[in-house]
Coordinates of C-alpha atoms in Angstrom, one line a residue:
M1 CA 0.1 0.0 0.0
K2 CA 2.7 2.4 1.0
K3 CA 4.8 1.7 -2.2
K4 CA 1.8 2.4 -4.3
I5 CA 1.1 5.7 -2.5
M6 CA 4.8 6.6 -3.2
A7 CA 4.3 5.8 -6.7
F8 CA 1.3 8.2 -6.9
C9 CA 3.2 11.0 -5.4
T10 CA 6.0 10.4 -8.1
I11 CA 3.6 10.5 -11.0
I12 CA 1.9 13.6 -9.7
T13 CA 5.2 15.4 -9.0
F14 CA 6.6 14.8 -12.5
G15 CA 3.3 15.7 -14.3
S16 CA 2.3 12.1 -15.4
P17 CA -1.1 11.8 -17.0
T18 CA -4.0 11.8 -14.5
V19 CA -5.4 8.5 -16.2
L20 CA -2.5 6.5 -14.6
L21 CA -3.5 7.8 -11.1
Q22 CA -7.2 6.7 -11.8
V23 CA -6.2 3.3 -13.0
E24 CA -3.9 2.7 -10.0
A25 CA -6.8 3.8 -7.7
E26 CA -9.3 1.6 -9.5
E27 CA -6.9 -1.4 -9.2
I28 CA -6.6 -0.8 -5.4
N29 CA -10.2 -0.5 -5.0
N30 CA -10.9 -3.7 -7.1
K31 CA -8.4 -5.5 -5.0
Q32 CA -10.0 -4.6 -1.8
I33 CA -13.3 -5.7 -3.2
I34 CA -11.8 -9.0 -4.2
D35 CA -10.2 -9.4 -0.7
E36 CA -13.6 -8.9 0.9
Q37 CA -15.1 -11.4 -1.4
R38 CA -12.5 -14.0 -0.8
S39 CA -12.8 -13.5 2.9
K40 CA -16.6 -14.2 2.8
I41 CA -16.0 -17.2 0.5
Q42 CA -13.1 -18.5 2.8
L43 CA -15.3 -18.3 5.8
E44 CA -18.0 -20.2 3.8
I45 CA -15.3 -22.8 2.9
L46 CA -14.4 -23.1 6.6
K47 CA -18.0 -23.4 7.7
G48 CA -18.6 -26.0 4.9
N49 CA -15.7 -28.1 5.9
V50 CA -16.8 -28.1 9.6
E51 CA -20.2 -29.3 8.4
L52 CA -18.5 -31.8 6.2
N53 CA -16.4 -33.2 9.1
Q54 CA -19.5 -33.4 11.3
V55 CA -21.4 -35.3 8.5
K56 CA -18.5 -37.8 8.3
D57 CA -18.5 -38.2 12.0
E58 CA -22.2 -38.8 11.8
I59 CA -21.8 -41.4 9.1
E60 CA -19.2 -43.1 11.1
K61 CA -21.3 -43.1 14.2
I62 CA -24.2 -44.6 12.2
N63 CA -22.0 -47.2 10.6
E64 CA -20.9 -48.1 14.1
Q65 CA -24.3 -48.4 15.3
I66 CA -25.3 -50.6 12.3
R67 CA -22.4 -52.8 13.1
R68 CA -23.7 -53.2 16.7
I69 CA -27.3 -53.8 15.4
E70 CA -26.0 -56.4 13.0
Q71 CA -24.1 -58.0 15.9
A72 CA -27.3 -58.0 18.0
I73 CA -29.2 -59.6 15.1
N74 CA -26.7 -62.4 14.8
D75 CA -26.7 -62.9 18.7
N76 CA -30.4 -62.9 18.7
N77 CA -30.6 -65.4 15.8
L78 CA -28.4 -67.7 17.8
I79 CA -30.5 -67.5 20.9
I80 CA -33.5 -68.2 18.7
L81 CA -32.0 -71.3 17.3
E82 CA -30.9 -72.5 20.8
T83 CA -34.5 -71.9 22.0
E84 CA -35.9 -73.7 19.1
K85 CA -33.6 -76.7 19.8
K86 CA -34.7 -76.5 23.5
I87 CA -38.4 -76.6 22.4
S88 CA -37.8 -79.5 20.2
D89 CA -36.0 -81.3 22.9
S90 CA -38.8 -80.5 25.4
Q91 CA -41.4 -81.8 22.9
L92 CA -39.4 -85.1 22.6
E93 CA -39.1 -85.2 26.3
I94 CA -42.9 -84.7 26.7
Q95 CA -43.5 -87.6 24.1
R96 CA -41.1 -89.8 26.1
L97 CA -42.8 -89.2 29.3
E98 CA -46.2 -89.9 27.7
E99 CA -44.8 -93.2 26.4
E100 CA -43.6 -93.9 30.0
I101 CA -47.1 -93.2 31.3
V102 CA -48.6 -95.6 28.7
M103 CA -46.0 -98.2 29.7
L104 CA -46.8 -97.6 33.3
N105 CA -50.5 -98.0 32.8
E106 CA -49.7 -101.3 30.9
K107 CA -47.7 -102.4 34.1
V108 CA -50.7 -101.4 36.2
G109 CA -53.0 -103.4 34.2
K110 CA -50.7 -106.5 34.6
R111 CA -50.5 -105.9 38.3
N112 CA -54.3 -105.7 38.5
E113 CA -54.4 -109.1 36.7
I114 CA -52.0 -110.5 39.4
L115 CA -54.2 -109.2 42.1
K116 CA -57.3 -110.6 40.6
K117 CA -55.7 -114.1 40.3
R118 CA -54.6 -113.9 43.8
A119 CA -58.1 -112.8 44.9
L120 CA -59.6 -115.9 43.0
T121 CA -57.4 -118.1 45.1
F122 CA -59.5 -117.1 48.1
Q123 CA -62.9 -117.2 46.5
E124 CA -65.2 -120.1 46.1
N125 CA -68.2 -120.3 43.7
G126 CA -68.1 -116.7 43.1
G127 CA -68.4 -115.9 46.8
Q128 CA -65.9 -113.6 48.5
V129 CA -63.5 -115.0 51.2
N130 CA -61.6 -112.7 53.5
Y131 CA -58.2 -113.2 55.1
L132 CA -59.8 -114.1 58.4
D133 CA -61.6 -117.0 56.8
V134 CA -58.4 -118.3 55.3
L135 CA -56.8 -118.3 58.7
L136 CA -59.5 -119.9 60.5
G137 CA -59.8 -122.7 58.0
S138 CA -56.4 -124.1 58.9
S139 CA -56.3 -127.8 59.6
S140 CA -53.5 -127.8 62.1
F141 CA -51.3 -125.4 63.9
K142 CA -48.6 -125.8 61.3
D143 CA -51.1 -125.2 58.6
F144 CA -52.2 -122.1 60.5
V145 CA -48.6 -120.7 60.7
D146 CA -48.2 -121.4 57.0
R147 CA -51.4 -119.6 56.2
V148 CA -50.5 -116.6 58.4
G149 CA -47.1 -116.3 56.5
A150 CA -48.9 -116.5 53.2
V151 CA -51.6 -114.0 53.9
A152 CA -48.9 -111.5 55.3
S153 CA -46.8 -112.0 52.2
F154 CA -49.7 -111.5 50.1
V155 CA -51.0 -108.4 51.7
E156 CA -47.4 -106.9 51.9
A157 CA -47.0 -107.6 48.2
D158 CA -50.2 -106.1 47.2
Q159 CA -49.5 -103.0 49.2
N160 CA -46.0 -102.7 47.7
I161 CA -47.4 -103.1 44.2
I162 CA -50.0 -100.3 44.8
K163 CA -47.5 -98.0 46.3
Q164 CA -45.0 -98.5 43.7
H165 CA -47.6 -97.9 41.0
E166 CA -48.7 -94.6 42.8
A167 CA -45.1 -93.5 43.2
D168 CA -44.2 -94.2 39.6
K169 CA -47.4 -92.6 38.3
E170 CA -46.8 -89.4 40.6
E171 CA -43.1 -89.1 39.4
I172 CA -44.0 -89.2 35.7
E173 CA -46.9 -86.8 36.0
T174 CA -44.5 -84.3 37.9
K175 CA -42.0 -84.6 35.3
Q176 CA -44.5 -84.1 32.6
A177 CA -46.0 -81.2 34.3
Q178 CA -42.4 -79.6 34.6
V179 CA -41.5 -80.2 31.0
K180 CA -44.8 -78.8 29.8
D181 CA -44.2 -75.7 32.0
K182 CA -40.7 -75.4 30.5
L183 CA -42.2 -75.8 27.0
V184 CA -44.5 -73.0 27.6
E185 CA -41.7 -70.8 29.0
L186 CA -39.6 -71.7 25.8
Q187 CA -42.4 -70.9 23.5
S188 CA -43.1 -67.6 25.2
L189 CA -39.3 -66.8 25.1
K190 CA -39.2 -67.6 21.3
V191 CA -42.2 -65.2 20.5
E192 CA -40.4 -62.5 22.6
L193 CA -37.2 -63.1 20.7
E194 CA -38.9 -62.9 17.4
G195 CA -40.5 -59.7 18.4
M196 CA -37.3 -58.3 19.6
Q197 CA -35.6 -59.5 16.2
S198 CA -38.4 -57.5 14.4
L199 CA -37.6 -54.3 16.3
I200 CA -33.8 -54.7 15.8
L201 CA -34.4 -55.0 12.1
E202 CA -36.5 -51.9 12.1
Q203 CA -33.7 -50.2 13.8
K204 CA -31.2 -51.3 11.2
Q205 CA -33.5 -50.1 8.4
Q206 CA -33.8 -46.7 10.2
N207 CA -30.2 -46.3 10.5
E208 CA -29.6 -47.2 7.0
R209 CA -32.0 -44.6 6.0
L210 CA -30.2 -42.0 8.2
R211 CA -26.8 -43.1 6.6
A212 CA -28.3 -42.6 3.1
E213 CA -29.6 -39.2 4.0
A214 CA -26.1 -38.3 5.6
K215 CA -24.2 -39.4 2.5
I216 CA -26.5 -37.4 0.3
K217 CA -25.7 -34.4 2.6
E218 CA -22.1 -35.2 2.3
Q219 CA -22.1 -35.2 -1.5
V220 CA -24.1 -31.9 -1.5
T221 CA -21.6 -30.3 0.9
L222 CA -18.7 -31.6 -1.2
S223 CA -20.2 -30.1 -4.3
E224 CA -20.7 -26.8 -2.6
Q225 CA -17.2 -26.8 -1.1
A226 CA -15.8 -27.5 -4.7
G227 CA -17.8 -24.5 -6.1
L228 CA -16.5 -22.3 -3.3
M229 CA -12.9 -23.3 -3.8
Q230 CA -13.2 -22.6 -7.6
Q231 CA -14.6 -19.1 -6.8
D232 CA -11.8 -18.5 -4.5
Y233 CA -9.2 -19.7 -6.9
A234 CA -10.6 -17.6 -9.7
L235 CA -10.4 -14.4 -7.5
S236 CA -6.9 -15.3 -6.2
S237 CA -5.6 -15.8 -9.8
M238 CA -6.7 -12.3 -10.7
Y239 CA -4.0 -10.8 -8.6
D240 CA -1.8 -13.9 -8.0
L241 CA -2.7 -14.1 -4.3
S242 CA -2.1 -17.9 -4.0
E243 CA 0.8 -17.2 -1.6
I244 CA 0.3 -15.8 1.9
D245 CA 1.3 -12.1 1.9
T246 CA 2.8 -11.7 5.4
N247 CA 3.4 -8.0 4.8
Q248 CA -0.2 -7.6 3.8
I249 CA -1.5 -9.2 6.9
M250 CA 0.9 -7.1 9.0
N251 CA -0.5 -4.0 7.4
D252 CA -4.1 -5.2 7.7
S253 CA -3.6 -5.9 11.4
L254 CA -2.8 -2.2 11.8
L255 CA -6.2 -1.3 10.5
L256 CA -8.0 -3.2 13.3
T257 CA -10.2 -1.1 15.4
N258 CA -9.8 -3.3 18.6
D259 CA -6.4 -2.1 20.1
T260 CA -5.9 -5.1 22.2
V261 CA -6.3 -7.5 19.2
K262 CA -4.1 -5.2 17.2
N263 CA -1.4 -5.6 19.8
L264 CA -1.9 -9.2 20.3
I265 CA -1.2 -9.9 16.6
T266 CA 1.6 -7.5 16.3
H267 CA 3.5 -9.2 19.1
G268 CA 2.8 -12.6 17.6
L269 CA 3.9 -11.6 14.1
K270 CA 7.4 -10.8 15.5
Y271 CA 8.4 -14.4 15.9
I272 CA 7.8 -15.2 12.2
G273 CA 11.0 -16.4 10.7
N274 CA 13.0 -16.6 13.9
S275 CA 11.3 -19.5 15.9
V276 CA 11.2 -23.2 16.1
Y277 CA 8.5 -25.6 17.2
V278 CA 9.6 -27.4 20.4
F279 CA 6.9 -29.7 22.1
G280 CA 6.5 -28.4 25.7
G281 CA 8.5 -25.3 24.8
G282 CA 7.7 -21.7 25.6
R283 CA 7.2 -22.2 29.3
N284 CA 10.5 -20.6 30.5
D285 CA 12.6 -17.4 29.8
Y286 CA 15.1 -19.3 27.7
D287 CA 12.6 -20.8 25.5
I288 CA 10.8 -17.6 24.9
V289 CA 14.0 -15.6 24.2
N290 CA 15.1 -18.2 21.7
G291 CA 11.6 -18.5 20.0
R292 CA 11.1 -22.2 21.1
F293 CA 7.4 -22.7 21.3
D294 CA 4.7 -25.2 21.0
C295 CA 1.3 -24.1 19.8
S296 CA -0.5 -23.5 23.1
A297 CA 2.5 -22.0 24.8
F298 CA 2.8 -19.5 21.9
V299 CA -0.9 -18.6 22.1
S300 CA -0.5 -18.2 25.9
W301 CA 2.6 -16.0 25.5
A302 CA 1.0 -13.7 22.9
F303 CA -2.0 -13.1 25.1
N304 CA 0.3 -12.5 28.1
Q305 CA 1.8 -9.6 26.0
V306 CA -1.5 -7.7 26.2
D307 CA -1.9 -8.6 29.9
I308 CA -4.4 -11.5 29.5
K309 CA -3.6 -14.5 31.3
I310 CA -4.7 -17.8 29.8
G311 CA -3.5 -21.4 30.0
A312 CA -0.8 -23.0 28.1
S313 CA -2.3 -26.3 27.0
T314 CA -5.1 -27.0 24.5
E315 CA -7.1 -28.9 27.1
V316 CA -7.4 -25.7 29.1
L317 CA -7.6 -23.3 26.2
K318 CA -10.5 -25.2 24.5
N319 CA -12.4 -24.5 27.7
T320 CA -11.4 -20.8 27.9
G321 CA -13.5 -17.9 26.7
T322 CA -16.7 -17.8 24.9
P323 CA -17.4 -20.3 22.1
V324 CA -18.5 -18.6 18.8
S325 CA -19.7 -20.0 15.4
V326 CA -17.3 -20.1 12.4
E327 CA -19.5 -17.4 10.8
E328 CA -18.9 -15.0 13.7
M329 CA -15.1 -15.6 14.3
L330 CA -12.9 -12.4 14.2
P331 CA -9.2 -11.7 14.3
G332 CA -7.9 -12.6 17.9
D333 CA -10.2 -15.6 18.3
L334 CA -8.6 -19.0 19.0
V335 CA -9.2 -21.6 16.4
F336 CA -8.6 -25.3 17.1
F337 CA -7.6 -28.3 15.0
D338 CA -7.7 -32.1 15.3
T339 CA -4.2 -33.2 14.7
Y340 CA -2.7 -35.9 16.7
K341 CA -5.7 -35.7 19.1
K342 CA -9.1 -33.9 19.3
D343 CA -8.2 -30.2 19.7
G344 CA -4.6 -31.2 19.3
H345 CA -3.6 -27.8 17.8
V346 CA -4.5 -24.1 18.4
G347 CA -3.8 -20.8 16.8
I348 CA -4.9 -17.1 16.7
Y349 CA -7.2 -16.3 13.9
L350 CA -6.1 -13.4 11.8
G351 CA -9.0 -13.0 9.4
G352 CA -9.4 -13.9 5.7
G353 CA -9.1 -17.6 6.5
K354 CA -5.6 -17.4 8.0
F355 CA -4.2 -18.0 11.4
L356 CA -1.0 -17.5 13.4
G357 CA 0.5 -20.2 15.3
S358 CA 3.5 -22.3 16.2
Q359 CA 3.4 -25.3 13.8
S360 CA 5.7 -28.3 13.9
S361 CA 7.0 -27.8 10.4
T362 CA 7.5 -24.1 10.5
G363 CA 7.7 -22.7 14.0
V364 CA 5.7 -19.5 14.4
A365 CA 4.1 -18.8 11.0
I366 CA 0.8 -17.8 9.3
A367 CA -1.2 -20.7 7.8
D368 CA -4.2 -20.9 5.5
M369 CA -7.3 -22.7 6.9
T370 CA -9.3 -22.6 3.7
N371 CA -7.4 -25.4 1.9
G372 CA -5.1 -28.4 2.3
Y373 CA -4.1 -29.7 5.7
W374 CA -5.4 -27.2 8.0
L375 CA -8.9 -27.1 6.2
E376 CA -9.1 -30.8 6.7
K377 CA -8.1 -30.6 10.4
F378 CA -10.0 -27.5 11.5
N379 CA -12.8 -28.7 13.7
G380 CA -14.9 -25.7 14.0
R381 CA -14.1 -24.9 17.5
V382 CA -13.7 -21.1 17.8
N383 CA -13.2 -19.5 21.3
R384 CA -13.4 -15.7 21.9
I385 CA -11.0 -14.5 24.6
I386 CA -11.1 -10.6 23.8
S387 CA -14.7 -9.2 23.7
Q388 CA -15.2 -7.3 20.4

């Protein structure tokens, strides 16, 4: 700017045509208009990339949810198969017990036949003879003793047969009732599992719809980003503005209306070209004098130069100040990037899509957030430390 004003003075002093002055003034005016247009476009690029990263994160979360749902479906299918096998086993067990009951009834029938035959032994002409008659009909004491033993054995055997029959029948009926209860429980579980499976499949379909919608949104955002980048490139090519003009940024910082922000940026710019990135650096006098900073220490040092005390780690800085949107960010705001971790890098926003920070590859330098690595890594977190 100063060089061009000097050129104007020279032209006027030596009586050069007025047309040259007008052309030069128009050129400066056009450049300012283009710079303003590019700044707006670059903010839109930043905003779009933040949205794009959010969509990508959303798609990844949906994919992870779908993976969990698919695993749940597989697990549920295995449980259903196991339940069906248990139902089949229970049905076979019920069938086996029913066969045992039939066999037991047959045994009971045979036992009844034995009892009938024994009873016939003590009957005459269809009449009924009781055990007392049998005993009293003995012909001698020995015969009486023999009859007493026979009757006792008969009674005991009959009682044992009856008891055994009742015990066997009760055991089988108990088992059968238990198996039937188990079968009802398993059938109920199968119905519940099938209902659950239906719900899980609905969840999967819903997530697949969400994923499809997110992918469409991703494609739309990518298309918009490509259009914005083409516009920015077209504007930059008009004045060959592809490289970062450090001197221009220094001059622009002098035009800032907020004196605190102006001084903050002015102090920070002093280390461009004479610093080195050192992880953990910038926290003692030796490091500061020799320009040895990591990103958060440099930001902390710069704010300290304007009497604002803030932390010297990204974990502290990301929770410092007031969060603002990408559209609202102004020079002096903190901007964060997901590098080796979430919010792993921080810098000071300069305006026009540029930020000042201590980068591992350059030391303190100005970097462009509107393309390449930093556009990809910018996560949309913007914190305002200085009220503007």
